Each structure stands twice: as C-alpha cells, then as structure tokens.
CSV table of C-alpha atoms and ligand atoms in Angstrom, one decimal:
chain,number,residue,atom,x,y,z
A,1,MET,CA,0.0,0.0,0.0
A,2,ARG,CA,1.1,3.6,-0.6
A,3,ILE,CA,0.6,5.5,2.6
A,4,ALA,CA,1.2,9.2,3.3
A,5,VAL,CA,1.6,10.4,6.9
A,6,ILE,CA,0.9,14.0,7.4
A,7,GLY,CA,2.7,15.2,10.6
A,8,PRO,CA,5.2,12.5,11.5
A,9,GLY,CA,5.8,13.6,15.0
A,10,ALA,CA,5.6,11.4,18.1
A,11,VAL,CA,2.5,9.4,17.0
A,12,GLY,CA,2.8,9.8,13.2
A,13,GLY,CA,6.6,9.1,13.2
A,14,THR,CA,6.1,6.0,15.3
A,15,LEU,CA,3.4,4.6,13.1
A,16,ALA,CA,5.3,5.6,9.9
A,17,ALA,CA,8.4,3.6,11.1
A,18,TRP,CA,6.2,0.5,11.7
A,19,LEU,CA,4.3,0.9,8.5
A,20,SER,CA,7.6,1.3,6.5
A,21,LEU,CA,8.4,-2.3,7.3
A,22,ALA,CA,5.7,-3.5,4.9
A,23,HIS,CA,4.4,-0.5,2.9
A,24,GLU,CA,5.6,2.4,0.7
A,25,VAL,CA,5.5,5.3,3.1
A,26,THR,CA,5.7,9.0,2.3
A,27,LEU,CA,6.2,11.6,5.1
A,28,CYS,CA,4.5,15.0,4.6
A,29,VAL,CA,6.5,17.2,7.0
A,30,ARG,CA,6.7,20.8,8.1
A,31,THR,CA,10.2,20.6,9.5
A,32,ALA,CA,12.5,18.6,7.2
A,33,PHE,CA,14.5,15.6,8.4
A,34,GLU,CA,16.0,12.6,6.6
A,35,ARG,CA,15.5,9.5,8.7
A,36,LEU,CA,13.1,8.2,11.3
A,37,GLU,CA,14.6,6.6,14.4
A,38,VAL,CA,12.0,5.1,16.8
A,39,GLU,CA,13.0,3.4,20.0
A,40,THR,CA,10.1,1.0,20.4
A,41,PRO,CA,9.5,-1.4,23.3
A,42,GLU,CA,10.7,-4.3,21.0
A,43,ARG,CA,13.6,-2.8,19.1
A,44,THR,CA,14.8,0.4,17.5
A,45,LEU,CA,13.3,1.0,14.0
A,46,VAL,CA,15.2,3.1,11.5
A,47,ALA,CA,13.5,4.1,8.3
A,48,THR,CA,14.2,6.4,5.4
A,49,PRO,CA,10.8,7.0,3.7
A,50,THR,CA,10.3,9.6,1.0
A,51,VAL,CA,10.0,13.0,2.7
A,52,LEU,CA,8.0,15.9,1.2
A,53,THR,CA,8.1,19.4,2.5
A,54,ASP,CA,5.7,21.1,0.1
A,55,PRO,CA,2.1,20.1,-0.6
A,56,ALA,CA,2.7,20.8,-4.3
A,57,GLN,CA,5.0,17.7,-4.4
A,58,ALA,CA,2.2,15.4,-3.2
A,59,THR,CA,0.7,12.7,-5.5
A,60,SER,CA,-2.3,10.4,-4.7
A,61,VAL,CA,-1.9,7.4,-2.3
A,62,ASP,CA,-4.1,4.6,-1.0
A,63,TRP,CA,-4.2,5.9,2.6
A,64,VAL,CA,-3.5,9.3,4.2
A,65,LEU,CA,-2.8,9.3,7.9
A,66,ILE,CA,-3.3,12.7,9.5
A,67,ALA,CA,-1.2,12.9,12.8
A,68,THR,CA,-0.7,16.6,13.3
A,69,LYS,CA,-1.9,18.2,16.5
A,70,THR,CA,-5.6,19.2,16.3
A,71,TYR,CA,-4.7,22.9,16.1
A,72,ASP,CA,-2.7,22.3,12.9
A,73,ALA,CA,-5.7,20.9,11.0
A,74,ALA,CA,-5.7,23.6,8.4
A,75,GLY,CA,-2.0,23.1,7.6
A,76,ALA,CA,-2.6,19.3,7.4
A,77,ALA,CA,-5.5,19.9,5.1
A,78,ALA,CA,-3.3,21.8,2.6
A,79,TRP,CA,-1.7,18.4,1.7
A,80,LEU,CA,-5.0,16.7,0.9
A,81,ALA,CA,-5.6,18.1,-2.6
A,82,GLY,CA,-2.4,16.4,-3.9
A,83,LEU,CA,-2.7,13.2,-1.8
A,84,VAL,CA,-6.3,12.3,-2.2
A,85,GLY,CA,-7.4,10.6,-5.4
A,86,PRO,CA,-10.7,8.8,-6.2
A,87,GLY,CA,-9.9,5.7,-4.1
A,88,THR,CA,-7.9,7.3,-1.2
A,89,ARG,CA,-9.0,6.8,2.4
A,90,VAL,CA,-8.1,9.3,5.1
A,91,ALA,CA,-7.5,8.4,8.7
A,92,VAL,CA,-7.5,11.1,11.4
A,93,LEU,CA,-5.3,10.0,14.3
A,94,GLN,CA,-5.8,12.7,16.9
A,95,ASN,CA,-7.1,13.0,20.4
A,96,GLY,CA,-10.5,14.3,21.2
A,97,VAL,CA,-14.0,13.3,20.0
A,98,GLU,CA,-14.2,15.6,16.9
A,99,HIS,CA,-12.0,13.8,14.4
A,100,VAL,CA,-14.6,13.8,11.6
A,101,GLU,CA,-16.1,17.3,12.2
A,102,ARG,CA,-12.5,18.8,12.1
A,103,PHE,CA,-11.9,17.6,8.6
A,104,THR,CA,-15.4,17.8,6.9
A,105,PRO,CA,-14.6,21.4,5.8
A,106,TYR,CA,-12.0,19.6,3.5
A,107,LEU,CA,-13.3,16.1,2.8
A,108,PRO,CA,-16.7,14.3,2.7
A,109,ALA,CA,-17.3,12.6,6.0
A,110,GLU,CA,-17.6,9.1,4.4
A,111,ARG,CA,-13.9,9.4,3.3
A,112,ILE,CA,-12.7,9.9,6.9
A,113,THR,CA,-11.8,7.1,9.3
A,114,PRO,CA,-11.5,8.5,12.8
A,115,ALA,CA,-8.9,6.7,15.0
A,116,VAL,CA,-8.3,6.8,18.8
A,117,VAL,CA,-4.7,6.2,19.5
A,118,ASP,CA,-3.4,5.0,22.9
A,119,ILE,CA,0.4,4.9,22.2
A,120,PRO,CA,2.5,7.0,24.5
A,121,ALA,CA,5.3,8.5,22.4
A,122,GLU,CA,7.7,11.3,22.9
A,123,ARG,CA,9.7,13.1,20.2
A,124,THR,CA,13.2,14.4,21.2
A,125,ALA,CA,14.1,15.9,17.8
A,126,PRO,CA,12.6,15.8,14.3
A,127,GLY,CA,12.4,12.1,13.4
A,128,VAL,CA,13.7,10.9,16.7
A,129,ILE,CA,11.0,9.3,18.9
A,130,ARG,CA,10.6,7.0,21.9
A,131,GLN,CA,7.5,4.8,21.8
A,132,ARG,CA,6.9,4.0,25.5
A,133,ARG,CA,4.3,1.2,25.0
A,134,LEU,CA,3.2,-0.8,22.0
A,135,GLY,CA,-0.3,0.4,22.7
A,136,TRP,CA,-3.5,0.3,20.6
A,137,ILE,CA,-5.5,2.0,18.0
A,138,LYS,CA,-9.3,1.7,17.7
A,139,VAL,CA,-11.4,2.6,14.6
A,140,PRO,CA,-15.1,2.2,13.8
A,141,ALA,CA,-16.2,-1.2,12.7
A,142,GLY,CA,-16.8,-1.5,9.0
A,143,GLU,CA,-15.0,-1.9,5.7
A,144,ALA,CA,-12.8,1.2,6.1
A,145,GLY,CA,-11.9,0.4,9.7
A,146,GLN,CA,-11.0,-3.2,8.7
A,147,ALA,CA,-8.8,-1.9,5.8
A,148,PHE,CA,-7.1,0.5,8.2
A,149,ALA,CA,-6.4,-2.3,10.7
A,150,ASP,CA,-5.0,-4.5,7.9
A,151,LEU,CA,-2.3,-1.9,7.3
A,152,PHE,CA,-0.9,-2.8,10.7
A,153,ALA,CA,-1.2,-6.6,10.4
A,154,HIS,CA,2.6,-7.0,10.4
A,155,THR,CA,3.1,-5.0,13.5
A,156,PRO,CA,2.7,-5.8,17.3
A,157,ILE,CA,0.4,-2.7,17.7
A,158,ALA,CA,-3.2,-3.8,18.4
A,159,VAL,CA,-5.3,-2.1,15.8
A,160,GLU,CA,-9.0,-3.0,16.1
A,161,PRO,CA,-12.3,-2.0,14.6
A,162,THR,CA,-15.0,-1.6,17.2
A,163,ASP,CA,-18.8,-1.1,17.3
A,164,GLU,CA,-18.2,1.0,20.4
A,165,PHE,CA,-16.1,3.7,18.8
A,166,LYS,CA,-17.9,6.7,20.3
A,167,ALA,CA,-17.5,5.3,23.8
A,168,VAL,CA,-13.8,4.5,23.2
A,169,ALA,CA,-13.3,8.1,22.1
A,170,TRP,CA,-15.0,9.5,25.2
A,171,ARG,CA,-13.1,7.2,27.5
A,172,LYS,CA,-9.9,8.4,25.9
A,173,LEU,CA,-11.2,12.0,26.3
A,174,ALA,CA,-11.6,11.3,30.0
A,175,LEU,CA,-8.0,10.2,30.2
A,176,ASN,CA,-6.8,13.1,28.2
A,177,CYS,CA,-8.8,15.8,30.0
A,178,ALA,CA,-7.3,14.6,33.3
A,179,GLY,CA,-3.8,14.9,31.8
A,180,ALA,CA,-4.3,18.7,31.7
A,181,VAL,CA,-2.9,18.8,35.3
A,182,ASN,CA,0.5,17.8,34.0
A,183,ALA,CA,0.6,20.8,31.5
A,184,LEU,CA,-0.6,23.1,34.3
A,185,ALA,CA,1.9,22.0,36.9
A,186,LEU,CA,4.7,21.4,34.3
A,187,LYS,CA,5.3,18.0,35.8
A,188,PRO,CA,5.2,14.5,34.2
A,189,SER,CA,2.8,11.7,35.1
A,190,GLY,CA,4.2,11.1,38.6
A,191,ILE,CA,2.2,14.0,40.1
A,192,SER,CA,-0.9,11.7,39.8
A,193,ARG,CA,0.6,9.9,42.9
A,194,ARG,CA,-0.4,13.0,45.0
A,195,ASP,CA,-3.9,12.5,46.4
A,196,ASP,CA,-4.8,16.1,45.9
A,197,ILE,CA,-3.8,16.0,42.2
A,198,ALA,CA,-5.7,12.7,41.7
A,199,ALA,CA,-8.8,14.4,43.2
A,200,ILE,CA,-8.6,17.2,40.5
A,201,MET,CA,-8.1,14.6,37.8
A,202,ARG,CA,-11.2,12.7,39.1
A,203,ASP,CA,-13.2,16.0,39.1
A,204,LEU,CA,-12.2,16.8,35.5
A,205,MET,CA,-13.2,13.3,34.4
A,206,ALA,CA,-16.5,13.4,36.3
A,207,GLU,CA,-17.5,16.4,34.2
A,208,CYS,CA,-16.4,14.6,31.0
A,209,ILE,CA,-18.5,11.6,32.0
A,210,ALA,CA,-21.5,13.7,32.7
A,211,VAL,CA,-21.2,15.4,29.3
A,212,GLY,CA,-20.6,12.1,27.5
A,213,ARG,CA,-23.6,10.6,29.1
A,214,ALA,CA,-25.7,13.7,27.9
A,215,GLU,CA,-24.5,12.6,24.4
A,216,ASP,CA,-25.8,9.1,25.0
A,217,VAL,CA,-22.4,7.6,25.6
A,218,ASP,CA,-22.3,4.7,28.1
A,219,LEU,CA,-19.4,5.5,30.5
A,220,PRO,CA,-18.8,3.6,33.7
A,221,ASP,CA,-18.6,5.3,37.2
A,222,SER,CA,-15.4,3.4,37.7
A,223,LEU,CA,-13.6,5.3,34.9
A,224,PRO,CA,-11.9,8.0,37.0
A,225,ASP,CA,-10.4,5.5,39.4
A,226,GLU,CA,-9.2,3.3,36.6
A,227,VAL,CA,-7.5,6.2,34.8
A,228,VAL,CA,-5.8,7.5,38.0
A,229,ALA,CA,-4.6,3.9,38.7
A,230,GLY,CA,-3.3,3.7,35.2
A,231,TYR,CA,-1.4,7.0,35.5
A,232,ARG,CA,0.0,5.9,38.9
A,233,SER,CA,1.2,2.5,37.7
A,234,GLY,CA,2.8,4.0,34.5
A,235,PRO,CA,6.3,5.6,34.4
A,236,ALA,CA,6.5,8.6,36.7
A,237,ASP,CA,8.5,10.5,34.0
A,238,GLY,CA,6.0,10.0,31.2
A,239,VAL,CA,5.3,13.2,29.3
A,240,ASN,CA,1.9,13.5,27.7
A,241,SER,CA,1.5,15.4,24.5
A,242,LEU,CA,-0.2,18.4,26.1
A,243,LEU,CA,2.7,18.9,28.5
A,244,ALA,CA,5.2,18.3,25.6
A,245,ASP,CA,3.6,21.2,23.8
A,246,ARG,CA,3.7,23.5,26.7
A,247,LEU,CA,7.3,22.6,27.5
A,248,ALA,CA,8.2,23.3,23.8
A,249,GLY,CA,6.4,26.6,23.8
A,250,ARG,CA,3.9,25.3,21.1
A,251,PRO,CA,0.2,25.9,21.1
A,252,MET,CA,-1.8,23.3,23.1
A,253,GLU,CA,-4.8,21.1,22.3
A,254,ILE,CA,-6.7,22.6,25.2
A,255,ASP,CA,-9.9,23.1,23.1
A,256,ALA,CA,-9.9,19.5,21.8
A,257,ARG,CA,-9.2,17.9,25.2
A,258,ASN,CA,-10.9,20.2,27.8
A,259,GLY,CA,-12.6,23.0,25.9
A,260,VAL,CA,-14.8,20.4,24.1
A,261,ILE,CA,-16.2,19.3,27.5
A,262,VAL,CA,-17.0,22.9,28.4
A,263,ARG,CA,-18.6,23.6,24.9
A,264,ARG,CA,-20.6,20.5,24.8
A,265,GLY,CA,-21.5,20.7,28.5
A,266,ALA,CA,-22.9,24.2,27.9
A,267,ALA,CA,-25.0,22.9,25.0
A,268,HIS,CA,-26.5,20.2,27.2
A,269,GLY,CA,-26.9,22.3,30.4
A,270,VAL,CA,-24.2,20.2,32.2
A,271,PRO,CA,-22.0,22.3,34.4
A,272,THR,CA,-18.2,21.9,33.8
A,273,PRO,CA,-16.5,24.4,36.2
A,274,VAL,CA,-13.3,22.4,36.7
A,275,ASN,CA,-12.6,22.0,33.0
A,276,ALA,CA,-13.6,25.7,32.4
A,277,MET,CA,-11.0,26.7,35.1
A,278,ILE,CA,-8.3,24.6,33.6
A,279,VAL,CA,-9.0,25.8,30.1
A,280,ALA,CA,-8.7,29.4,31.3
A,281,LEU,CA,-5.5,28.8,33.2
A,282,LEU,CA,-3.8,26.9,30.3
A,283,GLU,CA,-4.9,29.5,27.8
A,284,ALA,CA,-3.5,32.3,30.0
A,285,ALA,CA,-0.3,30.3,30.5
A,286,GLY,CA,0.1,29.9,26.8
A,287,GLU,CA,-0.4,33.6,26.0
B,1,NDP,N1,2.3,11.9,21.8
B,1,NDP,C1,1.5,10.9,22.3
B,1,NDP,O1,1.9,10.1,23.2
B,1,NDP,C2,0.1,10.8,21.8
B,1,NDP,C3,-0.5,11.8,21.1
B,1,NDP,N2,-1.8,11.6,20.6
B,1,NDP,C4,-2.5,12.6,19.8
B,1,NDP,O2,-1.9,12.4,18.5
B,1,NDP,C5,-1.9,13.7,17.8
B,1,NDP,C6,-0.5,14.0,17.4
B,1,NDP,O3,0.3,14.2,18.6
B,1,NDP,P1,1.9,14.1,18.6
B,1,NDP,O4,2.3,13.0,17.7
B,1,NDP,O5,2.2,14.0,20.0
B,1,NDP,O6,2.3,15.5,18.0
B,1,NDP,P2,3.7,16.0,17.6
B,1,NDP,O7,3.7,17.5,18.0
B,1,NDP,O8,4.8,15.2,18.2
B,1,NDP,O9,3.7,15.9,16.1
B,1,NDP,C7,2.9,16.6,15.2
B,1,NDP,C8,3.7,16.8,13.9
B,1,NDP,O10,2.8,17.5,13.0
B,1,NDP,C9,3.7,18.3,12.2
B,1,NDP,N3,3.0,19.3,11.5
B,1,NDP,C10,2.3,20.4,11.9
B,1,NDP,N4,1.8,21.1,10.9
B,1,NDP,C11,2.1,20.4,9.8
B,1,NDP,C12,1.8,20.6,8.4
B,1,NDP,N5,1.1,21.6,8.0
B,1,NDP,N6,2.3,19.7,7.5
B,1,NDP,C13,3.1,18.7,7.9
B,1,NDP,N7,3.3,18.4,9.2
B,1,NDP,C14,2.9,19.2,10.1
B,1,NDP,C15,4.7,18.8,13.2
B,1,NDP,O11,5.8,19.4,12.6
B,1,NDP,P3,7.0,20.1,13.4
B,1,NDP,O12,8.1,19.1,13.4
B,1,NDP,O13,7.4,21.3,12.5
B,1,NDP,O14,6.5,20.5,14.7
B,1,NDP,C16,5.0,17.5,14.0
B,1,NDP,O15,6.0,16.8,13.4
B,1,NDP,C17,-2.5,14.7,18.7
B,1,NDP,O16,-3.8,14.9,18.5
B,1,NDP,C18,-2.2,14.1,20.1
B,1,NDP,O17,-3.2,14.5,21.1
B,1,NDP,C19,-2.5,10.5,20.9
B,1,NDP,C20,-2.0,9.5,21.7
B,1,NDP,C21,-0.6,9.6,22.2
B,2,KPL,C1,-1.8,10.1,27.6
B,2,KPL,C2,-1.4,9.6,26.2
B,2,KPL,C3,0.1,9.4,26.1
B,2,KPL,C4,-2.0,8.3,26.0
B,2,KPL,O1,-1.7,7.7,24.8
B,2,KPL,C5,-1.9,10.6,25.2
B,2,KPL,O2,-2.9,10.5,24.6
B,2,KPL,C6,-1.1,11.9,24.9
B,2,KPL,O3,0.0,12.1,25.3
B,2,KPL,O4,-1.7,12.7,24.2
C-alpha cells in the first residue's frame, strides 16, 4: 500500500516507522528531516521514507494518515488536494472526539476514518522518537476500519475496529482531560501519585463523563479511578503530548481535550466548572 503520513511527530513518526516495514510510506513534513529513528518497546526501528516538504509535491496514495496536532488541522488539510485521489482513504489519528467534524470542511465525512490512539510516544528531535508502550488504536467497525487495521497486520500494535467507537473516544477523552494537570503543573505523570492532584483529575473526568452521558455515551462510574490507577502505575517521568507542547512553547490542544467538554456541556446544560477553570488557566499560561 502507498501510505502518506501528514505530521510524522511522536505518533505519526512511530506509526510511519512500523508501516515502513511493509508499505511504501511518504512523510509529509513541516520541519524537514532525513531519517526516522524510533525506539520501540521491542527494538529500534530506522526508516528512510520519502520526505515531502511542500504540498505541491504530493501525489495520490491509497491511505493518508493525519497525525498533526488538532490545532494544525488547516495546515494538514493543505496536503489533501495532492494526496487524495478517487480511491484514497483518510484516517485522522488525533485526540478528542471531533475527528470527523474537524476535517469535513476539507473532505466528505464518508472518506474519513477517525482513529483513537493509545500509544504514549515522545519526540526528542525531528524524526527521533521514543515509543513507550506498544499500545493500541481503535477505529469504527466496517470496511474502512478493517482496511485500516489490515495496514498494521505485520506490527505488534493492536489495531482493532470496534462497534463502540464513540464510547472508546469518550473514554480516551476522559483520560486526556485529566492529563491537563501535567501541563498546568509542568510535571510528568508522577504527580498523579499525590492524592490532591488525583482528586482534581477525578473532578475533570467526572465532568467529562456527565457530558458524555448527555450525548448518550455509556461511560462507567469506575472510569476516574481506573484512569488514576493507570497513571499511577505507569512511568513517573511520562510526558503527555499536552505537557510536551507547553514545554516546547507550542500551542496546546486545550480546546480539543478540555474545551470540548465545556462547549458540549454548555449545549446540554451540564456544568463543567473544573474543566472551564483549567482551560482558562492553560490559555492564560500559553499567551
Ligand atoms: N504523543 C502521544 O503520546 C500521543 C498523542 N496523541 C495525539 O496524536 C496527535 C499527534 O500528537 P503528537 O504526535 O504527540 O504530536 P507532535 O507534536 O509530536 O507531532 C505533530 C507533527 O505534525 C507536524 N505538522 C504540523 N503542521 C504540519 C503541516 N502543515 N504539515 C506537515 N506536518 C505538520 C509537526 O511538525 P514540526 O516538526 O514542524 O513540529 C509535528 O511533526 C495529537 O492529537 C495528540 O493529542 C494520541 C496518543 C498519544
Ligand atoms: C496520555 C497519552 C500518552 C496516551 O496515549 C496521550 O494520549 C497523549 O499524550 O496525548
């Protein structure tokens, strides 16, 4: 398969390295680099895919994987005119619950496969990445979801189509909204071991669950405790992508990860004061 990865950063670069073992991969980059080096839990992968720096160089492929940050959607979309032909499928690998809505200004919804990614990865330089866990990706059940999963059949990453995609995305949103405490405190995952921080994380997630339920998503009461336990049992020095952005002085996905809870909460009449507070604090911190 011919696969183009738009935004080969921590997630996109990790997946591009794995995909390069069996497919013809093209990287669509903003900052040029020549080789991918990904330290995975199994071994270090080195790949030298074709690298494009200008959307005018792009030609059509079988699959496009969009792995930029959510706030770079417009820049990512500039690649689509060249990459998308009549049979091209486009997967959006981003956090949040608005994968399809974010790209319908540029593509028909039926061409888009939303993907929830749980692969902790950290980028130390362009093309140099540490994949902390093999992790998983979930996509909606159906022909496109199965075709997407087949791309990864040769890898140890669990890529699965699911009938419960919406619930999977909201569960991941709960995990990600809680991770805002790291960006706010400028500290990695270990701060979740403080009971006062864990309490804030649980409050953020309780609001997420209430809003998700208002959108008819089945979310368990046990989710906040499960997420806190997961954070606490993981590496204390793990840096989530929101914290990575703040540390690097980049914009942050505050709207996609916490703002969405406030916006959708307001639409349903569900109060979300803790998420609203963290959005305001992170927005002010990023000014
Ligand atoms: N990191 C993680 O552990 C996880 C992240 N996610 C989600 O995955 C998504 C990607 O995150 P992550 O990989 O961490 O992000 P990164 O910041 O590591 O990578 C994003 C990449 O997109 C590139 N980019 C931005 N604009 C363009 C453009 N116009 N054309 C081409 N490339 C562009 C950036 O280029 P440049 O090099 O110039 O910055 C960068 O390489 C986010 O939605 C995140 O929330 C999900 C699960 C885990
Ligand atoms: C928390 C984590 C690492 C889970 O995959 C993530 O989604 C992120 O860093 O954005």
